[in-house]
Short mmCIF file of N, CA and C in Angstrom, two decimals:
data_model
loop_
_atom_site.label_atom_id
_atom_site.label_comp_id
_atom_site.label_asym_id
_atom_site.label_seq_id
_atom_site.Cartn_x
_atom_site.Cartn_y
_atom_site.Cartn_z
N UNK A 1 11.19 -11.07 -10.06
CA UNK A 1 10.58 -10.38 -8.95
C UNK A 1 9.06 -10.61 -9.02
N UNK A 2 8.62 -11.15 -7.67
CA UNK A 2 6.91 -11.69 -7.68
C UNK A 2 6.24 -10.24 -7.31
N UNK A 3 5.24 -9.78 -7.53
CA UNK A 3 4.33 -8.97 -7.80
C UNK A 3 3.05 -9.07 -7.35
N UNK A 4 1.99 -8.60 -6.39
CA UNK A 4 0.74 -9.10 -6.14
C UNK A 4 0.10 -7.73 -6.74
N UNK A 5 -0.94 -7.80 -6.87
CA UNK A 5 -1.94 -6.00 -6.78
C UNK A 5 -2.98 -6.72 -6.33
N UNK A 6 -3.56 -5.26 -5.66
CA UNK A 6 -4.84 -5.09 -4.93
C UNK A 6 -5.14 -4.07 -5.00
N UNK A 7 -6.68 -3.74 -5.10
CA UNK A 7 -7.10 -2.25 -5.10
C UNK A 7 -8.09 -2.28 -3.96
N UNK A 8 -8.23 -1.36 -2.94
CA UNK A 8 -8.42 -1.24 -1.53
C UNK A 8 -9.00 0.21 -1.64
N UNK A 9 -9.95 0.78 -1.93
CA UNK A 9 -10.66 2.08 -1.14
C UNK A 9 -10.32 3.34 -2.05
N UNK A 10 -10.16 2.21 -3.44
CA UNK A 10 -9.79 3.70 -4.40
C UNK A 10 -8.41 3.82 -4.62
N UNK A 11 -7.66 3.28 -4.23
CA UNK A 11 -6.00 2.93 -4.04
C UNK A 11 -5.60 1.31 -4.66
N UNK A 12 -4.67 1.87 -5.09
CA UNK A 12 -3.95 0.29 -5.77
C UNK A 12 -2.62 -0.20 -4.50
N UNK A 13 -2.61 -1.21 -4.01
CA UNK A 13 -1.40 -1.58 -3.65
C UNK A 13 -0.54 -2.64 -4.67
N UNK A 14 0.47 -2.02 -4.86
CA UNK A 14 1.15 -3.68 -5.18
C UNK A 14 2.45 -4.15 -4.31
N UNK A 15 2.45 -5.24 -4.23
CA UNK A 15 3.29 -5.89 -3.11
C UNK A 15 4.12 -6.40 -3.79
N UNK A 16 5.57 -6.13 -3.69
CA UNK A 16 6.92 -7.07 -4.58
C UNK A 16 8.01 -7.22 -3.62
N UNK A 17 8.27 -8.73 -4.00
CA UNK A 17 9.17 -9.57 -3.36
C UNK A 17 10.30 -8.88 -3.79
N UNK A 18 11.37 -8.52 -2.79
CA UNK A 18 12.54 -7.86 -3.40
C UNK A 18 13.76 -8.06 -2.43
N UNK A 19 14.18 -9.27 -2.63
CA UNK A 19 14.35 -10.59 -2.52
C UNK A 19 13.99 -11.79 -1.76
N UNK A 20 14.19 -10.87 -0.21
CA UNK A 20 13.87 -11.52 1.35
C UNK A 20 12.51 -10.92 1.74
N UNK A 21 12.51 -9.84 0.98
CA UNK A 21 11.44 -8.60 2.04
C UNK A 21 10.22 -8.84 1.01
N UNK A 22 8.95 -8.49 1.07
CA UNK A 22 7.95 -8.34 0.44
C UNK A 22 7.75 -6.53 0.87
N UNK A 23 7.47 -5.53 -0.23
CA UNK A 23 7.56 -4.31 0.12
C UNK A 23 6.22 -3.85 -0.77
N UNK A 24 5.68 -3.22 0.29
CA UNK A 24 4.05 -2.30 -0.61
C UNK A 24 4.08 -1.01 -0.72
N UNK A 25 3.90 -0.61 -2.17
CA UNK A 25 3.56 0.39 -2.66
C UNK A 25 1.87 0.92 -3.20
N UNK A 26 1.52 1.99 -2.74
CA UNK A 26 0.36 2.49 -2.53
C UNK A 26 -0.20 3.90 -3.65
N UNK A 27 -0.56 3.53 -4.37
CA UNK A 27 -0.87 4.58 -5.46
C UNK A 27 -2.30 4.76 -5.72
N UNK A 28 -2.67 6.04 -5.72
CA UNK A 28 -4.25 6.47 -5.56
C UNK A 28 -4.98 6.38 -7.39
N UNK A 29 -6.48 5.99 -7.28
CA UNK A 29 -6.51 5.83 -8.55
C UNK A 29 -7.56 7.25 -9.32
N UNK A 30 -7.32 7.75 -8.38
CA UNK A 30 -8.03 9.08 -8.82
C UNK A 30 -7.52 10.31 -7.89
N UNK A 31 -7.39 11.29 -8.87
CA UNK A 31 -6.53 12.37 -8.42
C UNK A 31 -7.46 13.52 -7.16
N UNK A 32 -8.91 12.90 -7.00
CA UNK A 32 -9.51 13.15 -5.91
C UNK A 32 -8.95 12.96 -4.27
N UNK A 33 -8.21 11.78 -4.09
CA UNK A 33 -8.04 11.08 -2.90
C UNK A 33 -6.43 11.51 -2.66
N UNK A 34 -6.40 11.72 -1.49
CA UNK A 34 -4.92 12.19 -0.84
C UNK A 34 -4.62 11.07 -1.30
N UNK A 35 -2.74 11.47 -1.45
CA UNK A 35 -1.65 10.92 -2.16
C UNK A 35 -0.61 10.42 -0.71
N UNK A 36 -0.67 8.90 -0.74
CA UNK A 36 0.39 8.69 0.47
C UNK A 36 1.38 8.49 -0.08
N UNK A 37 2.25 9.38 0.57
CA UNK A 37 3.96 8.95 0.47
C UNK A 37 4.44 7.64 0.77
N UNK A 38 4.40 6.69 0.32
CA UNK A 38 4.61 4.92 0.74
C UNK A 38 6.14 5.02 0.46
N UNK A 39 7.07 5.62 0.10
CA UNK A 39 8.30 5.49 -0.04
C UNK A 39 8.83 5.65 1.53
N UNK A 40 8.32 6.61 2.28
CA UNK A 40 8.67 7.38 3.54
C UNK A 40 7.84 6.29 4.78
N UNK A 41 6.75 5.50 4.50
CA UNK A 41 6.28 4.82 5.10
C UNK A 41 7.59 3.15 5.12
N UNK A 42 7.93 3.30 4.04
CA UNK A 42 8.46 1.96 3.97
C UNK A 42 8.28 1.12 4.52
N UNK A 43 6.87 0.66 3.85
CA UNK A 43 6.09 -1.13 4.72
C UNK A 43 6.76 -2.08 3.82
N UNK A 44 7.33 -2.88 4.70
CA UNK A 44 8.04 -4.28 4.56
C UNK A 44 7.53 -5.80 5.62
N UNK A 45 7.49 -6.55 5.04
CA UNK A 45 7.25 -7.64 5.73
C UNK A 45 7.99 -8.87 5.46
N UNK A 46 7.77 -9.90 5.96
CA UNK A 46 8.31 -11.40 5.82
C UNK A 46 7.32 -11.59 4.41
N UNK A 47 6.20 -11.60 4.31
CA UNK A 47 5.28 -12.19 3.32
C UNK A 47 4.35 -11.55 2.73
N UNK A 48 3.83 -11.85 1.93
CA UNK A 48 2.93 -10.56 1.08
C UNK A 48 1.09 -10.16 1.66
N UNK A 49 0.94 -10.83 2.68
CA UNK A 49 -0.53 -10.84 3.23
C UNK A 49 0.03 -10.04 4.47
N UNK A 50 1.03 -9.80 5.65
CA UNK A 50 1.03 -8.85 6.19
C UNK A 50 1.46 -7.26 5.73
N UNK A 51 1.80 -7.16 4.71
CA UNK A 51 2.12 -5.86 4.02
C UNK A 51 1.57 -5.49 3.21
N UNK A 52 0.26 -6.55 2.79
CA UNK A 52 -0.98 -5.91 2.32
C UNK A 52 -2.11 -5.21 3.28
N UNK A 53 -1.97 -5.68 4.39
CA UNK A 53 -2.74 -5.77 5.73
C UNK A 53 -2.23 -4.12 6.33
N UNK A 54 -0.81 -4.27 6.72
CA UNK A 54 -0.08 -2.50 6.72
C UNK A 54 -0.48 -1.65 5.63
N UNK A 55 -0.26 -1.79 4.54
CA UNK A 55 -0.82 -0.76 3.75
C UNK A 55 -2.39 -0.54 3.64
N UNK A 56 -2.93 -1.73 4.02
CA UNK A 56 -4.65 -1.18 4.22
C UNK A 56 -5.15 -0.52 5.27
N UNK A 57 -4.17 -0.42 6.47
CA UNK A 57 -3.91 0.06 7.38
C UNK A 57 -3.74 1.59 7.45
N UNK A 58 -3.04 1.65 6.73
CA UNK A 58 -2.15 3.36 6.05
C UNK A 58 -3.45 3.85 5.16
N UNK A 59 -4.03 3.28 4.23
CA UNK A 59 -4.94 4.16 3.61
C UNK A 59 -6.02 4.70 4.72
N UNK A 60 -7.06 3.27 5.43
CA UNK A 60 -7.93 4.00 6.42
C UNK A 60 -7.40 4.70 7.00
N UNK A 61 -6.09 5.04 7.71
CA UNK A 61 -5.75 6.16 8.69
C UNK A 61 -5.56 7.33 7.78
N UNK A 62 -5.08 7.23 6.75
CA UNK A 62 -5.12 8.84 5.46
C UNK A 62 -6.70 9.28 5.61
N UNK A 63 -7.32 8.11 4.98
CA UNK A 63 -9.17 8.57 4.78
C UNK A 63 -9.88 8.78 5.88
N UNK A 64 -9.68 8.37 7.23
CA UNK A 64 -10.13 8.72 8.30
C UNK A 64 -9.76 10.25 9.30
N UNK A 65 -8.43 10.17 8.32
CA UNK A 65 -7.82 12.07 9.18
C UNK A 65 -8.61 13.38 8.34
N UNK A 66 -9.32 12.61 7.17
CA UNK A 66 -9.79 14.03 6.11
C UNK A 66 -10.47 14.35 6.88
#
């Protein structure tokens, strides 16, 4: 299983191929910053640069509603 990480705005994404789908998970790196539920979001894509793109998506709209 392929694996990318990125850290984006204080948040880690990592993106894993799981088999067909590329799927991002979103975990905060300090217990300061709202916590997104990425299980309930379930971002999936064809490839790992648009579901990095959705989940960077999902954090500014969390950090922009505070």
């Amino acid at each position: 299983m392929r694996t990318e990480k990125q850290t984006y705005r204080g948040y880690e994404i990592q993106v894993t191929n799981d088999p067909a789908l590329w799927q991002a998970a979103i975990y905060r790196t300090s217990p300061t910053l709202p916590e997104i539920d990425w299980v309930a979001l379930n971002i999936r894509a064809g490839s790992a640069s648009p579901a990095l793109q959705e989940a960077k998506q999902e954090i500014d709209r969390v950090l922009w509603s505070q």
